[in-house]
PDB file of C-alpha atoms in Angstrom:
ATOM      1  CA  GLU Q   1     105.447 126.367  79.975  1.00  0.00           C
ATOM      2  CA  ALA Q   2     108.106 128.855  81.315  1.00  0.00           C
ATOM      3  CA  GLU Q   3     110.013 127.378  84.306  1.00  0.00           C
ATOM      4  CA  VAL Q   4     112.546 128.404  86.893  1.00  0.00           C
ATOM      5  CA  ALA Q   5     116.074 127.079  86.151  1.00  0.00           C
ATOM      6  CA  GLN Q   6     118.691 126.144  88.562  1.00  0.00           C
ATOM      7  CA  SER Q   7     122.109 124.574  88.333  1.00  0.00           C
ATOM      8  CA  PRO Q   8     123.698 122.485  89.361  1.00  0.00           C
ATOM      9  CA  ARG Q   9     121.243 119.900  90.523  1.00  0.00           C
ATOM     10  CA  TYR Q  10     123.369 118.139  92.856  1.00  0.00           C
ATOM     11  CA  LYS Q  11     126.683 119.366  94.474  1.00  0.00           C
ATOM     12  CA  ILE Q  12     128.934 117.554  96.722  1.00  0.00           C
ATOM     13  CA  THR Q  13     131.841 119.634  98.432  1.00  0.00           C
ATOM     14  CA  GLU Q  14     134.136 119.485 101.267  1.00  0.00           C
ATOM     15  CA  LYS Q  15     133.886 121.516 104.246  1.00  0.00           C
ATOM     16  CA  SER Q  16     135.765 124.907 104.012  1.00  0.00           C
ATOM     17  CA  GLN Q  17     135.494 124.985 100.265  1.00  0.00           C
ATOM     18  CA  ALA Q  18     133.363 127.625  98.290  1.00  0.00           C
ATOM     19  CA  VAL Q  19     130.252 126.754  96.346  1.00  0.00           C
ATOM     20  CA  ALA Q  20     127.904 128.637  94.141  1.00  0.00           C
ATOM     21  CA  PHE Q  21     124.395 127.989  92.860  1.00  0.00           C
ATOM     22  CA  TRP Q  22     122.775 129.598  89.908  1.00  0.00           C
ATOM     23  CA  CYS Q  23     119.033 130.595  89.251  1.00  0.00           C
ATOM     24  CA  ASP Q  24     117.351 131.988  86.232  1.00  0.00           C
ATOM     25  CA  PRO Q  25     113.683 132.944  86.966  1.00  0.00           C
ATOM     26  CA  ILE Q  26     110.729 133.028  84.652  1.00  0.00           C
ATOM     27  CA  SER Q  27     111.009 135.954  82.448  1.00  0.00           C
ATOM     28  CA  GLY Q  28     109.529 139.026  83.359  1.00  0.00           C
ATOM     29  CA  HIS Q  29     109.315 137.984  87.259  1.00  0.00           C
ATOM     30  CA  ALA Q  30     110.739 140.782  89.288  1.00  0.00           C
ATOM     31  CA  THR Q  31     110.813 138.932  92.468  1.00  0.00           C
ATOM     32  CA  LEU Q  32     113.375 136.223  93.219  1.00  0.00           C
ATOM     33  CA  TYR Q  33     113.655 134.140  96.357  1.00  0.00           C
ATOM     34  CA  TRP Q  34     116.274 131.688  97.694  1.00  0.00           C
ATOM     35  CA  TYR Q  35     115.180 129.277 100.199  1.00  0.00           C
ATOM     36  CA  ARG Q  36     117.038 126.479 102.019  1.00  0.00           C
ATOM     37  CA  GLN Q  37     115.074 123.292 102.849  1.00  0.00           C
ATOM     38  CA  ILE Q  38     116.519 120.782 105.288  1.00  0.00           C
ATOM     39  CA  LEU Q  39     115.342 117.298 104.950  1.00  0.00           C
ATOM     40  CA  GLY Q  40     111.995 116.755 106.479  1.00  0.00           C
ATOM     41  CA  GLN Q  41     111.406 120.596 107.003  1.00  0.00           C
ATOM     42  CA  GLY Q  42     109.679 123.066 104.985  1.00  0.00           C
ATOM     43  CA  PRO Q  43     111.598 125.890 103.042  1.00  0.00           C
ATOM     44  CA  GLU Q  44     113.154 128.775 104.976  1.00  0.00           C
ATOM     45  CA  LEU Q  45     113.634 132.001 103.147  1.00  0.00           C
ATOM     46  CA  LEU Q  46     117.367 133.147 102.969  1.00  0.00           C
ATOM     47  CA  VAL Q  47     116.917 136.233 100.807  1.00  0.00           C
ATOM     48  CA  GLN Q  48     114.542 137.930  98.515  1.00  0.00           C
ATOM     49  CA  PHE Q  49     115.074 140.251  95.527  1.00  0.00           C
ATOM     50  CA  GLN Q  50     113.022 142.712  93.947  1.00  0.00           C
ATOM     51  CA  ASP Q  51     114.706 143.494  90.774  1.00  0.00           C
ATOM     52  CA  GLU Q  52     118.327 143.794  91.589  1.00  0.00           C
ATOM     53  CA  SER Q  53     117.689 145.106  95.191  1.00  0.00           C
ATOM     54  CA  VAL Q  54     117.583 142.913  98.349  1.00  0.00           C
ATOM     55  CA  VAL Q  55     114.284 143.394 100.067  1.00  0.00           C
ATOM     56  CA  ASP Q  56     114.920 140.791 102.880  1.00  0.00           C
ATOM     57  CA  ASP Q  57     118.117 139.068 103.688  1.00  0.00           C
ATOM     58  CA  SER Q  58     117.401 138.790 107.529  1.00  0.00           C
ATOM     59  CA  GLN Q  59     117.806 134.996 107.490  1.00  0.00           C
ATOM     60  CA  LEU Q  60     120.824 134.984 105.413  1.00  0.00           C
ATOM     61  CA  PRO Q  61     124.051 133.985 107.521  1.00  0.00           C
ATOM     62  CA  LYS Q  62     126.059 136.960 106.139  1.00  0.00           C
ATOM     63  CA  ASP Q  63     129.345 135.745 107.520  1.00  0.00           C
ATOM     64  CA  ARG Q  64     129.402 132.830 104.893  1.00  0.00           C
ATOM     65  CA  PHE Q  65     126.535 133.299 102.504  1.00  0.00           C
ATOM     66  CA  SER Q  66     126.208 135.896  99.777  1.00  0.00           C
ATOM     67  CA  ALA Q  67     123.796 136.563  97.135  1.00  0.00           C
ATOM     68  CA  GLU Q  68     123.590 138.789  94.080  1.00  0.00           C
ATOM     69  CA  ARG Q  69     121.271 139.598  91.274  1.00  0.00           C
ATOM     70  CA  LEU Q  70     123.255 142.110  89.415  1.00  0.00           C
ATOM     71  CA  LYS Q  71     121.085 142.903  86.402  1.00  0.00           C
ATOM     72  CA  GLY Q  72     117.772 142.062  88.038  1.00  0.00           C
ATOM     73  CA  VAL Q  73     117.413 138.769  86.021  1.00  0.00           C
ATOM     74  CA  ASP Q  74     119.284 135.715  87.081  1.00  0.00           C
ATOM     75  CA  SER Q  75     120.861 135.165  90.441  1.00  0.00           C
ATOM     76  CA  THR Q  76     123.945 133.613  92.288  1.00  0.00           C
ATOM     77  CA  LEU Q  77     124.052 132.302  95.861  1.00  0.00           C
ATOM     78  CA  LYS Q  78     127.422 131.569  97.278  1.00  0.00           C
ATOM     79  CA  ILE Q  79     128.632 129.754 100.368  1.00  0.00           C
ATOM     80  CA  GLN Q  80     132.098 130.340 101.579  1.00  0.00           C
ATOM     81  CA  PRO Q  81     133.286 128.524 103.548  1.00  0.00           C
ATOM     82  CA  ALA Q  82     130.887 125.611 103.439  1.00  0.00           C
ATOM     83  CA  GLU Q  83     130.005 123.843 106.760  1.00  0.00           C
ATOM     84  CA  LEU Q  84     128.515 120.291 107.331  1.00  0.00           C
ATOM     85  CA  GLY Q  85     125.284 121.920 108.528  1.00  0.00           C
ATOM     86  CA  ASP Q  86     124.828 123.601 105.156  1.00  0.00           C
ATOM     87  CA  SER Q  87     123.926 120.400 103.753  1.00  0.00           C
ATOM     88  CA  ALA Q  88     120.420 120.839 102.506  1.00  0.00           C
ATOM     89  CA  MET Q  89     118.239 121.506  99.324  1.00  0.00           C
ATOM     90  CA  TYR Q  90     118.684 125.136  97.960  1.00  0.00           C
ATOM     91  CA  LEU Q  91     115.513 126.345  96.127  1.00  0.00           C
ATOM     92  CA  CYS Q  92     114.980 129.241  93.934  1.00  0.00           C
ATOM     93  CA  ALA Q  93     111.611 130.692  93.248  1.00  0.00           C
ATOM     94  CA  SER Q  94     110.270 133.704  91.374  1.00  0.00           C
ATOM     95  CA  SER Q  95     107.072 135.613  91.391  1.00  0.00           C
ATOM     96  CA  SER Q  96     105.602 138.713  89.586  1.00  0.00           C
ATOM     97  CA  PRO Q  97     104.224 141.265  92.090  1.00  0.00           C
ATOM     98  CA  GLY Q  98     101.925 142.412  89.123  1.00  0.00           C
ATOM     99  CA  GLN Q  99      99.865 139.401  89.769  1.00  0.00           C
ATOM    100  CA  ALA Q 100      97.412 139.502  92.673  1.00  0.00           C
ATOM    101  CA  SER Q 101      98.081 136.148  93.974  1.00  0.00           C
ATOM    102  CA  TYR Q 102     101.895 136.299  94.719  1.00  0.00           C
ATOM    103  CA  GLU Q 103     101.992 132.702  93.813  1.00  0.00           C
ATOM    104  CA  GLN Q 104     105.642 131.472  93.696  1.00  0.00           C
ATOM    105  CA  TYR Q 105     107.108 129.334  90.857  1.00  0.00           C
ATOM    106  CA  PHE Q 106     109.863 127.093  92.146  1.00  0.00           C
ATOM    107  CA  GLY Q 107     112.787 125.513  90.416  1.00  0.00           C
ATOM    108  CA  PRO Q 108     113.900 121.913  90.913  1.00  0.00           C
ATOM    109  CA  GLY Q 109     116.537 122.797  93.503  1.00  0.00           C
ATOM    110  CA  THR Q 110     120.111 122.146  94.115  1.00  0.00           C
ATOM    111  CA  ARG Q 111     120.894 119.472  96.590  1.00  0.00           C
ATOM    112  CA  LEU Q 112     124.217 120.282  98.383  1.00  0.00           C
ATOM    113  CA  THR Q 113     126.167 117.677 100.291  1.00  0.00           C
ATOM    114  CA  VAL Q 114     128.998 118.929 102.522  1.00  0.00           C
ATOM    115  CA  THR Q 115     131.412 116.283 103.554  1.00  0.00           C
TER     116      THR Q 115
ATOM    117  CA  SER A   1     111.868 130.610 111.073  1.00  0.00           C
ATOM    118  CA  GLN A   2     108.807 128.710 109.996  1.00  0.00           C
ATOM    119  CA  GLN A   3     105.515 130.089 110.473  1.00  0.00           C
ATOM    120  CA  GLY A   4     103.099 127.259 110.766  1.00  0.00           C
ATOM    121  CA  GLU A   5     102.500 123.719 111.624  1.00  0.00           C
ATOM    122  CA  GLU A   6     100.791 121.059 109.616  1.00  0.00           C
ATOM    123  CA  ASP A   7      99.028 118.062 111.032  1.00  0.00           C
ATOM    124  CA  PRO A   8      99.514 115.289 110.699  1.00  0.00           C
ATOM    125  CA  GLN A   9     103.175 114.987 109.954  1.00  0.00           C
ATOM    126  CA  ALA A  10     102.526 111.857 107.973  1.00  0.00           C
ATOM    127  CA  LEU A  11      99.370 110.312 106.365  1.00  0.00           C
ATOM    128  CA  SER A  12      99.040 106.966 104.686  1.00  0.00           C
ATOM    129  CA  ILE A  13      95.884 106.058 102.961  1.00  0.00           C
ATOM    130  CA  GLN A  14      94.447 103.689 100.278  1.00  0.00           C
ATOM    131  CA  GLU A  15      93.852 104.985  96.668  1.00  0.00           C
ATOM    132  CA  GLY A  16      90.360 106.324  96.298  1.00  0.00           C
ATOM    133  CA  GLU A  17      90.245 107.598 100.022  1.00  0.00           C
ATOM    134  CA  ASN A  18      89.993 111.125 100.971  1.00  0.00           C
ATOM    135  CA  ALA A  19      93.107 113.002 102.569  1.00  0.00           C
ATOM    136  CA  THR A  20      92.818 115.801 104.992  1.00  0.00           C
ATOM    137  CA  MET A  21      95.805 117.740 106.056  1.00  0.00           C
ATOM    138  CA  ASN A  22      95.477 120.831 108.530  1.00  0.00           C
ATOM    139  CA  CYS A  23      97.687 123.732 108.856  1.00  0.00           C
ATOM    140  CA  SER A  24      98.034 126.516 111.689  1.00  0.00           C
ATOM    141  CA  TYR A  25      99.709 129.707 111.377  1.00  0.00           C
ATOM    142  CA  LYS A  26     100.770 132.480 113.888  1.00  0.00           C
ATOM    143  CA  THR A  27     100.061 135.960 112.361  1.00  0.00           C
ATOM    144  CA  SER A  28      97.992 137.992 110.228  1.00  0.00           C
ATOM    145  CA  ILE A  29      97.820 136.852 106.563  1.00  0.00           C
ATOM    146  CA  ASN A  30      96.864 138.212 103.245  1.00  0.00           C
ATOM    147  CA  ASN A  31      96.323 134.830 101.849  1.00  0.00           C
ATOM    148  CA  LEU A  32      97.407 131.112 102.512  1.00  0.00           C
ATOM    149  CA  GLN A  33      98.710 129.054  99.835  1.00  0.00           C
ATOM    150  CA  TRP A  34      99.343 125.258  99.627  1.00  0.00           C
ATOM    151  CA  TYR A  35     102.157 123.443  97.646  1.00  0.00           C
ATOM    152  CA  ARG A  36     103.060 119.935  96.705  1.00  0.00           C
ATOM    153  CA  GLN A  37     106.696 118.576  96.545  1.00  0.00           C
ATOM    154  CA  ASN A  38     107.457 115.342  94.926  1.00  0.00           C
ATOM    155  CA  SER A  39     110.561 113.608  96.597  1.00  0.00           C
ATOM    156  CA  GLY A  40     113.588 115.616  95.625  1.00  0.00           C
ATOM    157  CA  ARG A  41     112.114 118.234  93.696  1.00  0.00           C
ATOM    158  CA  GLY A  42     110.842 121.833  93.678  1.00  0.00           C
ATOM    159  CA  LEU A  43     107.546 122.743  94.964  1.00  0.00           C
ATOM    160  CA  VAL A  44     104.371 123.197  92.890  1.00  0.00           C
ATOM    161  CA  HIS A  45     101.709 125.700  93.673  1.00  0.00           C
ATOM    162  CA  LEU A  46      98.320 123.939  94.283  1.00  0.00           C
ATOM    163  CA  ILE A  47      95.722 126.597  95.382  1.00  0.00           C
ATOM    164  CA  LEU A  48      95.475 129.950  97.125  1.00  0.00           C
ATOM    165  CA  ILE A  49      92.841 131.145  99.434  1.00  0.00           C
ATOM    166  CA  ARG A  50      92.546 134.772 100.443  1.00  0.00           C
ATOM    167  CA  SER A  51      92.043 136.072 103.977  1.00  0.00           C
ATOM    168  CA  ASN A  52      88.487 137.064 103.188  1.00  0.00           C
ATOM    169  CA  GLU A  53      87.657 133.666 101.836  1.00  0.00           C
ATOM    170  CA  ARG A  54      86.424 130.632 103.707  1.00  0.00           C
ATOM    171  CA  GLU A  55      86.397 127.949 101.074  1.00  0.00           C
ATOM    172  CA  LYS A  56      87.891 127.305  97.840  1.00  0.00           C
ATOM    173  CA  HIS A  57      87.700 124.468  95.335  1.00  0.00           C
ATOM    174  CA  SER A  58      90.108 123.328  92.407  1.00  0.00           C
ATOM    175  CA  GLY A  59      89.399 119.915  90.832  1.00  0.00           C
ATOM    176  CA  ARG A  60      89.726 117.304  93.665  1.00  0.00           C
ATOM    177  CA  LEU A  61      91.210 119.940  96.072  1.00  0.00           C
ATOM    178  CA  ARG A  62      89.180 121.747  98.754  1.00  0.00           C
ATOM    179  CA  VAL A  63      90.580 124.267 100.984  1.00  0.00           C
ATOM    180  CA  THR A  64      89.073 125.967 103.932  1.00  0.00           C
ATOM    181  CA  LEU A  65      90.311 128.947 105.912  1.00  0.00           C
ATOM    182  CA  ASP A  66      89.439 129.893 109.601  1.00  0.00           C
ATOM    183  CA  THR A  67      91.015 133.283 110.282  1.00  0.00           C
ATOM    184  CA  SER A  68      89.735 133.300 113.794  1.00  0.00           C
ATOM    185  CA  LYS A  69      91.480 129.986 114.676  1.00  0.00           C
ATOM    186  CA  LYS A  70      94.337 130.966 112.311  1.00  0.00           C
ATOM    187  CA  SER A  71      93.970 127.540 110.637  1.00  0.00           C
ATOM    188  CA  SER A  72      93.397 126.009 107.271  1.00  0.00           C
ATOM    189  CA  SER A  73      92.664 122.482 105.848  1.00  0.00           C
ATOM    190  CA  LEU A  74      93.467 120.840 102.525  1.00  0.00           C
ATOM    191  CA  LEU A  75      91.133 118.066 101.492  1.00  0.00           C
ATOM    192  CA  ILE A  76      92.139 115.788  98.534  1.00  0.00           C
ATOM    193  CA  THR A  77      89.272 113.651  97.355  1.00  0.00           C
ATOM    194  CA  ALA A  78      89.257 110.333  95.550  1.00  0.00           C
ATOM    195  CA  SER A  79      93.077 109.997  96.102  1.00  0.00           C
ATOM    196  CA  ARG A  80      95.490 108.510  93.593  1.00  0.00           C
ATOM    197  CA  ALA A  81      98.882 106.904  93.967  1.00  0.00           C
ATOM    198  CA  ALA A  82     100.283 109.968  91.891  1.00  0.00           C
ATOM    199  CA  ASP A  83      99.127 112.246  94.883  1.00  0.00           C
ATOM    200  CA  THR A  84     101.940 110.748  96.942  1.00  0.00           C
ATOM    201  CA  ALA A  85     104.029 113.801  98.014  1.00  0.00           C
ATOM    202  CA  SER A  86     104.720 116.168 100.719  1.00  0.00           C
ATOM    203  CA  TYR A  87     102.189 119.055 101.062  1.00  0.00           C
ATOM    204  CA  PHE A  88     103.112 122.543 102.590  1.00  0.00           C
ATOM    205  CA  CYS A  89     100.909 125.243 103.600  1.00  0.00           C
ATOM    206  CA  ALA A  90     102.376 128.896 103.366  1.00  0.00           C
ATOM    207  CA  SER A  91     101.124 131.983 104.866  1.00  0.00           C
ATOM    208  CA  GLU A  92     101.705 135.247 102.981  1.00  0.00           C
ATOM    209  CA  TYR A  93     101.610 138.808 104.394  1.00  0.00           C
ATOM    210  CA  ASN A  94     102.814 141.764 102.380  1.00  0.00           C
ATOM    211  CA  ASN A  95     104.774 139.402 100.280  1.00  0.00           C
ATOM    212  CA  ASP A  96     106.627 137.719 103.161  1.00  0.00           C
ATOM    213  CA  MET A  97     105.789 134.062 102.776  1.00  0.00           C
ATOM    214  CA  ARG A  98     106.326 131.585 105.545  1.00  0.00           C
ATOM    215  CA  PHE A  99     106.186 127.721 105.061  1.00  0.00           C
ATOM    216  CA  GLY A 100     105.024 125.089 107.440  1.00  0.00           C
ATOM    217  CA  ALA A 101     106.880 121.815 108.127  1.00  0.00           C
ATOM    218  CA  GLY A 102     104.720 119.784 105.818  1.00  0.00           C
ATOM    219  CA  THR A 103     102.601 116.713 105.616  1.00  0.00           C
ATOM    220  CA  ARG A 104     103.937 113.471 103.958  1.00  0.00           C
ATOM    221  CA  LEU A 105     101.169 111.875 102.124  1.00  0.00           C
ATOM    222  CA  THR A 106     101.610 108.283 100.945  1.00  0.00           C
ATOM    223  CA  VAL A 107      98.705 106.895  98.943  1.00  0.00           C
ATOM    224  CA  LYS A 108      98.748 103.044  98.311  1.00  0.00           C
ATOM    225  CA  PRO A 109      97.500 101.662  95.298  1.00  0.00           C
TER     226      PRO A 109
END
């Protein structure tokens, strides 16, 4: 069964350093999402792509976060510089708008710890 | 920002009992979805109910939707230890999906 791939699974970094996460969605899924999940809370959308275009980045802290999906396939989320409050799980998900359901398929996530 | 609230925040039951979780949301929806998350893992889609549906079943899962009250409930019947996880509702409108804070379910063997 096709899955969303994410790497790394765990990342520890010092504050003020740069960090990057990678996501490879399910083949053929045009829509890709990055979420941040703080421990004990639900996922919050950071950015949504339709193919290579950003369709929603209203909750992305643009002074330090950036995201790209250059060829409309895999995607990278970057934080520079990292802050202590960025410690969280970063989840990537994909969906196919051709489906009526808009069900999202999630990757295993990257657990970020900023020290 | 998060769209909805789940109730209760945590639920502990014995294996074989039923578990009911409730969700409230704030705006119009096209559909409402329920997801499960095992500790430290990604979310897994469980079931979707459209705004014009009132009840839906999938195996041991039963979901209801009351759009007049902007609320939904998830019932897991005959629970198993493997059902231990966090459960999130997500309201979707025009491909904008917002998650609640989740219910942490513990099923004791």
